[in-house]
Coordinates of C-alpha atoms and ligand atoms in Angstrom, one line a residue:
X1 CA 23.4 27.7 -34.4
X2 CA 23.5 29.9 -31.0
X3 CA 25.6 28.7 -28.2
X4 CA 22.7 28.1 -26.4
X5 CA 21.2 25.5 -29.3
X6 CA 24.4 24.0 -29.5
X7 CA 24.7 23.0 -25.2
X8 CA 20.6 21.9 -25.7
X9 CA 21.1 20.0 -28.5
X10 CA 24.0 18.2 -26.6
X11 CA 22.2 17.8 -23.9
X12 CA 19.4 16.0 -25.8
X13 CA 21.7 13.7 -27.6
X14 CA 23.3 12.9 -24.0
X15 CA 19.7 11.9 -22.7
X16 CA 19.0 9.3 -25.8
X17 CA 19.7 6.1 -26.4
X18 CA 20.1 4.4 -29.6
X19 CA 18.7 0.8 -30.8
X20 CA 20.2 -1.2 -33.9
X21 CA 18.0 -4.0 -35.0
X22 CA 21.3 -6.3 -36.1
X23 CA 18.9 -8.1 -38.7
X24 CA 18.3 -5.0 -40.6
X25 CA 21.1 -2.9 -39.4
X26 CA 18.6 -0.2 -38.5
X27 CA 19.1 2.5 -35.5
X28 CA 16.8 4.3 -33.6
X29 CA 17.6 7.2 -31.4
X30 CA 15.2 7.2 -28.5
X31 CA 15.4 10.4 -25.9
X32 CA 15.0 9.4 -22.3
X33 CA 11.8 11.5 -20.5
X34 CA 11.9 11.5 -17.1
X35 CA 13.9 8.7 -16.4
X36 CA 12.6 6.3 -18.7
X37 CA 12.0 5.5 -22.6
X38 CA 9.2 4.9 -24.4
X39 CA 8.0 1.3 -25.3
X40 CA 5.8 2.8 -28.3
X41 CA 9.2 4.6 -29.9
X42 CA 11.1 1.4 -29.4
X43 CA 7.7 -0.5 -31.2
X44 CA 8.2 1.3 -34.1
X45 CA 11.6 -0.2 -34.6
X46 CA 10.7 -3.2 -33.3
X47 CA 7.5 -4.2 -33.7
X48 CA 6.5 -7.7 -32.1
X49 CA 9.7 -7.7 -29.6
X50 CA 8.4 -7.6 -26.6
X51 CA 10.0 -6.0 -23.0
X52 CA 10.5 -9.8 -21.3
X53 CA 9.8 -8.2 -17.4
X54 CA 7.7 -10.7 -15.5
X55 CA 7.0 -8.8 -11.9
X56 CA 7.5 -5.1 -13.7
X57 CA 10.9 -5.4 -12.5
X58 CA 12.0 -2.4 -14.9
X59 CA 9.1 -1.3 -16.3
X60 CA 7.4 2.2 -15.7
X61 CA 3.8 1.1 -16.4
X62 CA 2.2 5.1 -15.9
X63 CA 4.1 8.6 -15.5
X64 CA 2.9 9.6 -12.3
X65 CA 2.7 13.1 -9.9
X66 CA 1.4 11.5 -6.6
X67 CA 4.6 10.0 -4.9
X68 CA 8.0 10.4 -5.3
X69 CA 10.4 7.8 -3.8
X70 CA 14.3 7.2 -4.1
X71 CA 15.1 3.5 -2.6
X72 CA 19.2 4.6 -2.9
X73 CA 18.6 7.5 -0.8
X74 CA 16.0 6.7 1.1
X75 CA 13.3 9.1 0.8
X76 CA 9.3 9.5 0.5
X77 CA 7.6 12.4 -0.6
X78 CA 4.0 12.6 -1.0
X79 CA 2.9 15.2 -4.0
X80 CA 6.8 16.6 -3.2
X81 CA 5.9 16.7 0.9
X82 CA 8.7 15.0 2.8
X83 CA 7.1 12.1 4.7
X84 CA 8.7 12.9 7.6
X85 CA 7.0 16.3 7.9
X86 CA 3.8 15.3 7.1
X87 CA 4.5 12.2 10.4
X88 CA 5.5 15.2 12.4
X89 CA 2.6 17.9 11.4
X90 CA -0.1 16.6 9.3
X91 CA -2.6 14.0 9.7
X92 CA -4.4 11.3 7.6
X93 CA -7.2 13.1 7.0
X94 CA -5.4 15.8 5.7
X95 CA -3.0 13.8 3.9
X96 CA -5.5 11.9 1.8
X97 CA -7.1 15.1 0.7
X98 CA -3.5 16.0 -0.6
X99 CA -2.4 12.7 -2.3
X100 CA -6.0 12.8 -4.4
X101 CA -6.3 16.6 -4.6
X102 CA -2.8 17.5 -4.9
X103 CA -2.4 20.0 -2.7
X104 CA -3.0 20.4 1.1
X105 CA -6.2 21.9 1.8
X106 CA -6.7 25.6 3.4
X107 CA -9.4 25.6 6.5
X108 CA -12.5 26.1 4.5
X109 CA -11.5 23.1 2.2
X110 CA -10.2 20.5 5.2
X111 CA -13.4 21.8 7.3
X112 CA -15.9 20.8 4.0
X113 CA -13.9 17.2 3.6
X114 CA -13.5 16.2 6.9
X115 CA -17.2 16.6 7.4
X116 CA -18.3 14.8 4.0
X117 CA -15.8 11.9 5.2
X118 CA -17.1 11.7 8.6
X119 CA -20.9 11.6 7.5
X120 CA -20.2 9.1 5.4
X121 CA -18.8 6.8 8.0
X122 CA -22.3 5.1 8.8
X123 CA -22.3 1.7 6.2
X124 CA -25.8 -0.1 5.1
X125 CA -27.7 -2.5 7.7
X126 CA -27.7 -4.8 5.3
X127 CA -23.8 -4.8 4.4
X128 CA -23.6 -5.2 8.5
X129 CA -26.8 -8.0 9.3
X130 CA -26.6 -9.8 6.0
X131 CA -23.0 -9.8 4.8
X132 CA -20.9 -9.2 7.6
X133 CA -23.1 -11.4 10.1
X134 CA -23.2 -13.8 7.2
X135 CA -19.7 -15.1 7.6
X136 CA -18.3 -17.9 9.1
X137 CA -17.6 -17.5 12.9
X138 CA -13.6 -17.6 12.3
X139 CA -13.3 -15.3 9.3
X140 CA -10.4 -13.8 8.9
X141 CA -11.1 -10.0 9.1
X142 CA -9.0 -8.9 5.9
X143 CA -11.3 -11.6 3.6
X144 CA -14.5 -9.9 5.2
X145 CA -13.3 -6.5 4.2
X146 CA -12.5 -7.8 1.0
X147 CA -16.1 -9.2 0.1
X148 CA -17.7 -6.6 2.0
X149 CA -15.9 -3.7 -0.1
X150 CA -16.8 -5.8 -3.6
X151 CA -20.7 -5.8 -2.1
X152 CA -20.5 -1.3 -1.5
X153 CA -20.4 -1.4 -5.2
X154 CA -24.3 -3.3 -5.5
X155 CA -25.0 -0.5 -2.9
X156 CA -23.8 2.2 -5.0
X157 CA -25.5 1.4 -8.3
X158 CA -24.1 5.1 -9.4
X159 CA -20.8 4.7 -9.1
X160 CA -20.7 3.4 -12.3
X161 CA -20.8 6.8 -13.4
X162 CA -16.7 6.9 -12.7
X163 CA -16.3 10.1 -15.5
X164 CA -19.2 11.9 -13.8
X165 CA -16.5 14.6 -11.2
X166 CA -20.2 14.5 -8.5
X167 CA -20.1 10.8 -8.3
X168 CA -17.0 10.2 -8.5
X169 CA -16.0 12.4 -5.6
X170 CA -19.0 10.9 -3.5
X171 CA -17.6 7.6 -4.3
X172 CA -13.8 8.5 -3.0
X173 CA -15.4 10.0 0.3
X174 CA -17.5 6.6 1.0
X175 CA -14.7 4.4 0.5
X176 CA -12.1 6.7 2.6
X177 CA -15.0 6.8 5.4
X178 CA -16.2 3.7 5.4
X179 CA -13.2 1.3 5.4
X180 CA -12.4 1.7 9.5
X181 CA -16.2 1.0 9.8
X182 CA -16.2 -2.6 7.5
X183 CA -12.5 -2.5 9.3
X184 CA -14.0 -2.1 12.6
X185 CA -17.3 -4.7 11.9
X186 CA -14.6 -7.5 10.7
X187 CA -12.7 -7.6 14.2
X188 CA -15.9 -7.3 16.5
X189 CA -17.6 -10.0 14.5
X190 CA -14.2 -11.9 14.6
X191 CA -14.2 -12.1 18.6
X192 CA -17.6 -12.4 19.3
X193 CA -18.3 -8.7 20.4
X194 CA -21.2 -6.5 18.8
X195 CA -21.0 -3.7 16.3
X196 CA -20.2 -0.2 17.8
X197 CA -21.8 2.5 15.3
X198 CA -19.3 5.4 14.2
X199 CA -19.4 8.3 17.0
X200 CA -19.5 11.5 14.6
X201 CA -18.7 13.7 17.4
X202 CA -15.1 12.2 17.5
X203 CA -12.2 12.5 14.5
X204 CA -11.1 9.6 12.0
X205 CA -8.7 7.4 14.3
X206 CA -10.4 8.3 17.5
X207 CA -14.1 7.3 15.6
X208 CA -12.4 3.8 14.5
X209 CA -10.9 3.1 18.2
X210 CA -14.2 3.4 19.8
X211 CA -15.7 1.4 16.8
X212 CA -13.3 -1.7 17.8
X213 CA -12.8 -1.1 21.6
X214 CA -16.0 0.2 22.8
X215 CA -18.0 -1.9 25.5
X216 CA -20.6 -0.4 27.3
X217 CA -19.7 3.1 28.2
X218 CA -22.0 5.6 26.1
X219 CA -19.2 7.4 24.9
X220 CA -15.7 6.0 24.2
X221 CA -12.4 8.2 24.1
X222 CA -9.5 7.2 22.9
X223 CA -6.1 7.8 25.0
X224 CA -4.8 10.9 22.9
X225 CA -1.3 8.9 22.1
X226 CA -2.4 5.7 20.7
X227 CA -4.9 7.5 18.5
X228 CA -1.9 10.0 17.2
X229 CA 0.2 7.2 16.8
X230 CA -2.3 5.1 14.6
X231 CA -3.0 8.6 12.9
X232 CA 0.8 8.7 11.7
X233 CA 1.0 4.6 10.7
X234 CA -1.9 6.0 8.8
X235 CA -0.2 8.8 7.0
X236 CA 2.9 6.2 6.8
X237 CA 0.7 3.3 4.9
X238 CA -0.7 6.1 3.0
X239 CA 0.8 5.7 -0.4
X240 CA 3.6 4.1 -2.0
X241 CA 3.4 4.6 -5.6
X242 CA 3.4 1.6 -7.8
X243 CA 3.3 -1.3 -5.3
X244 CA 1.4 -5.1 -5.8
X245 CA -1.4 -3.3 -4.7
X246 CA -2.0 -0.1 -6.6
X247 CA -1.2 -1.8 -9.8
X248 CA -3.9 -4.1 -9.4
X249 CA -5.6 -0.7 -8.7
X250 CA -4.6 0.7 -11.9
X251 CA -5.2 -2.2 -13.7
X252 CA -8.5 -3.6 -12.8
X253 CA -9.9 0.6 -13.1
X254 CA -9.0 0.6 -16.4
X255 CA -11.2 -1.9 -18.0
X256 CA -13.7 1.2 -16.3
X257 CA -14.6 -1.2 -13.3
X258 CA -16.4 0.8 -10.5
X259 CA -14.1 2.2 -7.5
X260 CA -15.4 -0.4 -5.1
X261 CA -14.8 -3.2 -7.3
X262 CA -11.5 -1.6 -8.2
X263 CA -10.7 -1.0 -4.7
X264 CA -11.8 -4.9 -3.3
X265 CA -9.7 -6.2 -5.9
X266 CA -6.1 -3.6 -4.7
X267 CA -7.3 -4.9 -0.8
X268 CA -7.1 -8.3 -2.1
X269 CA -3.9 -8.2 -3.5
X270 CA -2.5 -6.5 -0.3
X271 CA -4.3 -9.8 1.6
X272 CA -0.9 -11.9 0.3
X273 CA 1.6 -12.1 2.8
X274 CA 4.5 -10.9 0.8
X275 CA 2.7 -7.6 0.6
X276 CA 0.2 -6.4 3.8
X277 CA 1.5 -9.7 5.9
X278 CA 4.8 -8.8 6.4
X279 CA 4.6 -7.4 9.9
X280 CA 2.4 -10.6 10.9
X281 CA 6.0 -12.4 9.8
X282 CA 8.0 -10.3 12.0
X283 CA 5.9 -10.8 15.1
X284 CA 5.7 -14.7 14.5
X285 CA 9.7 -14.6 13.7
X286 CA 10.5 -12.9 17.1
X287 CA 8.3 -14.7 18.9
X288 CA 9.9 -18.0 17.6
X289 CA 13.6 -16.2 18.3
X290 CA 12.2 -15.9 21.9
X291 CA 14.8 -14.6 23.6
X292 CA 17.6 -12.1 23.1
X293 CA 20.3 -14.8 24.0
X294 CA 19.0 -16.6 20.8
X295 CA 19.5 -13.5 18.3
X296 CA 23.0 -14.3 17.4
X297 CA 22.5 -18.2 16.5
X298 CA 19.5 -17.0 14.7
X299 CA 21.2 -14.4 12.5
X300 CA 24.0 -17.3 11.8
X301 CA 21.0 -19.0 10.8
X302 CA 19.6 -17.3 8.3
X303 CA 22.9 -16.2 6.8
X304 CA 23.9 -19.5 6.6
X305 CA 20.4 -20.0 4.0
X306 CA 19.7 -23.7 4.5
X307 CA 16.7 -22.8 6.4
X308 CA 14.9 -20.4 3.5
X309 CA 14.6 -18.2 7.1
X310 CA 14.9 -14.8 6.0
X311 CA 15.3 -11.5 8.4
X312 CA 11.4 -10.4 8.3
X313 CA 11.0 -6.7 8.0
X314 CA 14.5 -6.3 7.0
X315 CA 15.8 -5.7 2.8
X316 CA 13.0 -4.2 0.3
X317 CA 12.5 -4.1 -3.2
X318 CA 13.0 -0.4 -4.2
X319 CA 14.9 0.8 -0.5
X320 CA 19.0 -0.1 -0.7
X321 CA 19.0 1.9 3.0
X322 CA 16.7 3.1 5.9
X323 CA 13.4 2.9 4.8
X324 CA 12.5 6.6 5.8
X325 CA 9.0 5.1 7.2
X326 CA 10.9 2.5 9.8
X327 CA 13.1 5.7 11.6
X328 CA 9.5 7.4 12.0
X329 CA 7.3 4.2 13.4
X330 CA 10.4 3.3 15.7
X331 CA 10.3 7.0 17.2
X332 CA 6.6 6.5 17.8
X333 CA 6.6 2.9 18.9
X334 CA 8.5 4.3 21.8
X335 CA 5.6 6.9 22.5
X336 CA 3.1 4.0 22.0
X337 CA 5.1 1.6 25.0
X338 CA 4.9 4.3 27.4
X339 CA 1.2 4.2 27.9
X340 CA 1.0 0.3 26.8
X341 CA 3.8 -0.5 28.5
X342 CA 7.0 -2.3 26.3
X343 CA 5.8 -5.1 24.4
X344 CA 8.2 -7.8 25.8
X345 CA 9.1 -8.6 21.8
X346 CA 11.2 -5.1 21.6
X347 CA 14.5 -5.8 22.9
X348 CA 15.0 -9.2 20.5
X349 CA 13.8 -6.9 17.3
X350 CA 15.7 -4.2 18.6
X351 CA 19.1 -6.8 19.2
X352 CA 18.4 -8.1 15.8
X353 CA 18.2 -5.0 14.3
X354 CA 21.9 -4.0 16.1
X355 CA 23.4 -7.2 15.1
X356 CA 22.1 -7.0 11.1
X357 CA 23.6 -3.1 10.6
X358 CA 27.0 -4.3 11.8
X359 CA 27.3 -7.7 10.1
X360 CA 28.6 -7.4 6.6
X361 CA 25.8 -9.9 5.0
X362 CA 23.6 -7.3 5.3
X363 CA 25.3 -4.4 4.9
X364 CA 27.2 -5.4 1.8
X365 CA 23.2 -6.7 0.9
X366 CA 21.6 -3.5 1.7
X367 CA 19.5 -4.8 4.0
X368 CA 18.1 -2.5 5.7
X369 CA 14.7 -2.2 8.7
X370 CA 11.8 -1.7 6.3
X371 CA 8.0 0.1 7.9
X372 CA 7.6 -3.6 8.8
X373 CA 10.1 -4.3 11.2
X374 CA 8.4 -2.4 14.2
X375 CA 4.5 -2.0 12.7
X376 CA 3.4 -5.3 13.9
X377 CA 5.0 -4.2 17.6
X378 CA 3.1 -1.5 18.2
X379 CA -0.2 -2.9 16.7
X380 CA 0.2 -5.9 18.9
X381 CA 1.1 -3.6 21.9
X382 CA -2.0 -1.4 21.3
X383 CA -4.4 -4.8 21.6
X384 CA -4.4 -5.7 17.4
X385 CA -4.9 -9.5 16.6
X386 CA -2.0 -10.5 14.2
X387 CA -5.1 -11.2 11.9
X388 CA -6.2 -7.9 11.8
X389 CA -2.5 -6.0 10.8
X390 CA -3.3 -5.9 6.9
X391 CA -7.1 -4.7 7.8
X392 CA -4.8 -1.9 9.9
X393 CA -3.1 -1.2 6.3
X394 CA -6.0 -1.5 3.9
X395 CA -7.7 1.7 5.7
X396 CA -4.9 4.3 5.2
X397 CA -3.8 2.9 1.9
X398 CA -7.5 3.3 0.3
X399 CA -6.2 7.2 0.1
X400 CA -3.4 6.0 -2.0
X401 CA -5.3 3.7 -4.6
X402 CA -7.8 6.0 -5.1
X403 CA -5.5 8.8 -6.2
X404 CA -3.7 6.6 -8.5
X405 CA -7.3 5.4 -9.8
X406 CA -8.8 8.8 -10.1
X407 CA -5.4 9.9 -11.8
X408 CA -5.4 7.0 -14.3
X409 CA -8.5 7.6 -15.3
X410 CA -7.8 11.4 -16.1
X411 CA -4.9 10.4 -17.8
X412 CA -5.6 8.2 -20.2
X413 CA -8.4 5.2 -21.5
X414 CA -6.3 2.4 -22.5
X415 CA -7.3 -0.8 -20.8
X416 CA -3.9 -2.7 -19.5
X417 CA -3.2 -5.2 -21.5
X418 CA 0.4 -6.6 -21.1
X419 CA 1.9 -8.8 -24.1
X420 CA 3.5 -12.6 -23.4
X421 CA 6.3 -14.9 -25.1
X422 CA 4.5 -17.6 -25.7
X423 CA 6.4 -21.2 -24.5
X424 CA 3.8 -23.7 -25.4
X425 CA 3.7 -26.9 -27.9
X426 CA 3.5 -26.2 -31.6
X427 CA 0.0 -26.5 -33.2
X428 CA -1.2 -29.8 -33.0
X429 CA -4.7 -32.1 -34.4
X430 CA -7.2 -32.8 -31.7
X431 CA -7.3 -36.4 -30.5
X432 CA -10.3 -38.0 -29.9
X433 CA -10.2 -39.4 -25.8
X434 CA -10.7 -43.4 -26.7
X435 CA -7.3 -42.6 -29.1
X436 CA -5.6 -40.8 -25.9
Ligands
ACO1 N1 17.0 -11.7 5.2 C1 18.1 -12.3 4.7 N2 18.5 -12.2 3.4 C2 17.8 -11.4 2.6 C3 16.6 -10.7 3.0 C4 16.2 -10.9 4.3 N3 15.1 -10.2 4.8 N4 16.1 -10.0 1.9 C5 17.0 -10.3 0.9 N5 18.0 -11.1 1.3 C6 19.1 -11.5 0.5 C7 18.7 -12.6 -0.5 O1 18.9 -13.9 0.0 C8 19.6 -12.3 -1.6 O2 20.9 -12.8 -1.3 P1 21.9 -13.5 -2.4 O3 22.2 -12.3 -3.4 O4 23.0 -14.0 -1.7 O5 21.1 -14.5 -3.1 C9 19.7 -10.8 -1.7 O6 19.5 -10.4 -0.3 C10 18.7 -10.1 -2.6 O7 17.4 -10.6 -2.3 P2 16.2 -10.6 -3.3 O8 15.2 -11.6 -2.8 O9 16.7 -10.7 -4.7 O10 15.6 -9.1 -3.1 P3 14.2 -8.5 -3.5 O11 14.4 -7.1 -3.8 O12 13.6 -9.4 -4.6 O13 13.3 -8.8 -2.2 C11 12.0 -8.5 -0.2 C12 12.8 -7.8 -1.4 C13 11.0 -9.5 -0.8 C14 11.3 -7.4 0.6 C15 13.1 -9.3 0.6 O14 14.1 -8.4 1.1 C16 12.4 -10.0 1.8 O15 12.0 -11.1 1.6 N6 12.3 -9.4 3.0 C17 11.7 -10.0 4.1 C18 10.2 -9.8 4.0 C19 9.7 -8.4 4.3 O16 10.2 -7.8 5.2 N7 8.8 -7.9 3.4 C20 8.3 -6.5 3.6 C21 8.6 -5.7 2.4 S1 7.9 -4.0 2.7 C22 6.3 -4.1 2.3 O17 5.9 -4.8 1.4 C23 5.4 -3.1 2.9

């Protein structure tokens, strides 16, 4: 055997590992791919022992090529992109092309999507008159864009066609386009004012500003900054690989579900405020704190864990540091307070923030500011009810399920369908109810 052979062969024996069932004494040798090793290998040892991981806590449920994030060192690439440059230099429109095309557009591409996604901004009269119109008068906005994205699908009779590439595509472009419009609808409906129709002449986050703050000037522009900003919490939300969300995603497409239906039911699961209601916690937790003089006896508070408080926006499930997002939104929520002025709520969030990365709880904790800690600030500055902040994430992160949808669905035609240890009583006779 050559050198060569020998150092491989090592090498592949290195990235293994070996299972003994003890009842039979039999060994498996299963290599590790990517990280990970595979279920089906270990089921042909093992058939009927299940992986016991309620919440997915180490469980790879798809290989993946859309985003690549390391919680330990804190960083976010999208299709290998650092997120920081694509903050600095890209924008959302652009970005989505890349998470579902996998590559960034040249001019003649961006040009053709940009104008397919902004004609298809306009949504039904109907989905406006009689489902929008139809709700109750205090509706929260992120249930109407629920319900309104389920009722695209009866719109859209051939987007059931999901393995035809033409309908497919058109469906991705309506969905991407119209969510700031149903976004938009939700919060005029929500405070009484009437629907503003898209403005085609004007790009994605400028078109979706006029669509919410429009009164009765014929044609509404957007102060350049606030729209920039929202254009980079947009590329921020944009993706996030396997979160509550996009697994829902995942899982609902593959039983073959249309897009929309696919799509209402990831917006749903993002409705839950351990997922898109974070931020909303943040601004209720500092407004509560109320004052800087009350950070420390808060913190002592929450470390002492008799209350259940928790730090909001601080510690993450996959980030152990500086969730790369939070460095960027802080940067911009300072470009954001000099046109809106400071929202008064900065200087406890940014005290808290000063107190937590020098107290050892955290630290030794790895709690760290997650993209939620200042989100909420600069939405509320910019004139955003609390109500509307995971309508605010839904748009951007429609990008991101879509991808993972359209890449599922090229990948492979299983339907999920996890396995469960089953707890309950022992079989047991029926008993009639007079014998109960
Ligand atoms: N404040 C105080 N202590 C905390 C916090 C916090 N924000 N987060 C975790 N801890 C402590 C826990 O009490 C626990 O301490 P212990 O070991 O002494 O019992 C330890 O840190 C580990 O906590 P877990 O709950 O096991 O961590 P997990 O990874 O499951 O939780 C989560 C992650 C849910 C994000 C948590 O950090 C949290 O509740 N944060 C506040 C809410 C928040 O900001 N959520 C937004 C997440 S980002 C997003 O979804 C877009």
């Amino acid at each position: 055997m050559s050198t060569h052979n020998q150092e491989l062969e090592a090498l592949l024996v290195a990235e293994s590992i070996t299972i003994t069932d003890n009842r039979s004494g039999e060994s498996m040798e299963i290599p590790i791919v990517n990280g990970g090793v595979s279920a089906e290998e270990w089921a042909k040892l093992l058939p009927g022992i299940w992986f016991f991981d309620p919440a997915f806590m180490s469980t790879a449920a798809c290989e993946s090529a859309i985003t690549y994030l390391d919680g330990d060192a804190g960083i976010l690439r999208y299709r290998g992109y650092p997120i920081e440059e694509l903050a600095e230099r890209s924008t959302y429109l652009e970005v989505a092309y890349l998470l579902l095309n996998g590559e960034l557009p040249n001019e003649a591409q961006f040009s053709e999507w940009k104008h397919d996604v902004t004609y298809h901004t306009f949504i039904h009269e109907n989905v406006r008159k009689r489902f929008l119109e139809g709700f109750h008068y205090d509706a929260h906005p992120m249930g109407m864009l629920v319900s309104a994205v389920a009722a695209l699908s009866t719109f859209y009779l051939d987007a059931k066609d999901i393995f035809d590439p033409e309908s497919r595509n058109k469906q991705i472009i309506r969905l991407i386009a119209k969510m700031p419009t149903l976004a938009a609808a939700a919060h005029r409906f929500s405070v009484g004012m009437p629907f503003v129709y898209p403005d085609n002449t004007l790009d994605f986050a400028p078109n979706f500003l006029s669509m919410l703050w429009k009164v009765a000037e014929p044609h509404y522009e957007a102060d350049p900054v606030l729209a920039r900003a929202l254009d980079i919490l947009f590329i921020l939300h944009a993706d996030h690989e396997q979160n509550c969300s996009t697994t829902a995603m995942r899982v609902v497409g593959s039983s073959h579900s249309d897009p929309y239906s696919a799509t209402a039911a990831a917006a749903a699961a993002l409705y839950g405020p351990r997922h898109g209601g974070a931020n909303e916690a943040v601004i209720r937790m500092l407004t509560e704190i109320g004052s800087v003089e009350n950070v420390p006896d808060f913190i002592a508070t929450v470390k002492a864990g008799t209350s259940g408080q928790r730090l909001q926006g601080f510690g993450h499930r996959v980030y152990k540091s500086y969730d790369p997002r939070a460095k960027i939104i802080k940067r911009t929520a300072d470009e954001v307070f000099a046109v809106t002025g400071k929202n008064p709520l900065l200087d406890i969030a940014l005290k808290l923030e000063e107190i937590a990365l020098n107290d050892e709880y955290f630290t030794s904790r790895k709690l760290y500011p997650n993209v939620d800690f200042y989100s909420g600030l600069i939405y509320q500055a910019m004139g955003f009810p609390l109500e509307m902040f995971p309508v605010l994430f839904a748009i951007p992160r429609t990008a991101g399920w879509l991808a993972h949808w359209q890449e599922m669905l090229d990948q492979e035609s299983k339907i999920a369908r996890p396995r469960q240890l089953y707890i309950g009583p022992e079989p047991r006779a029926y008993t009639p109810i007079d014998a109960r």
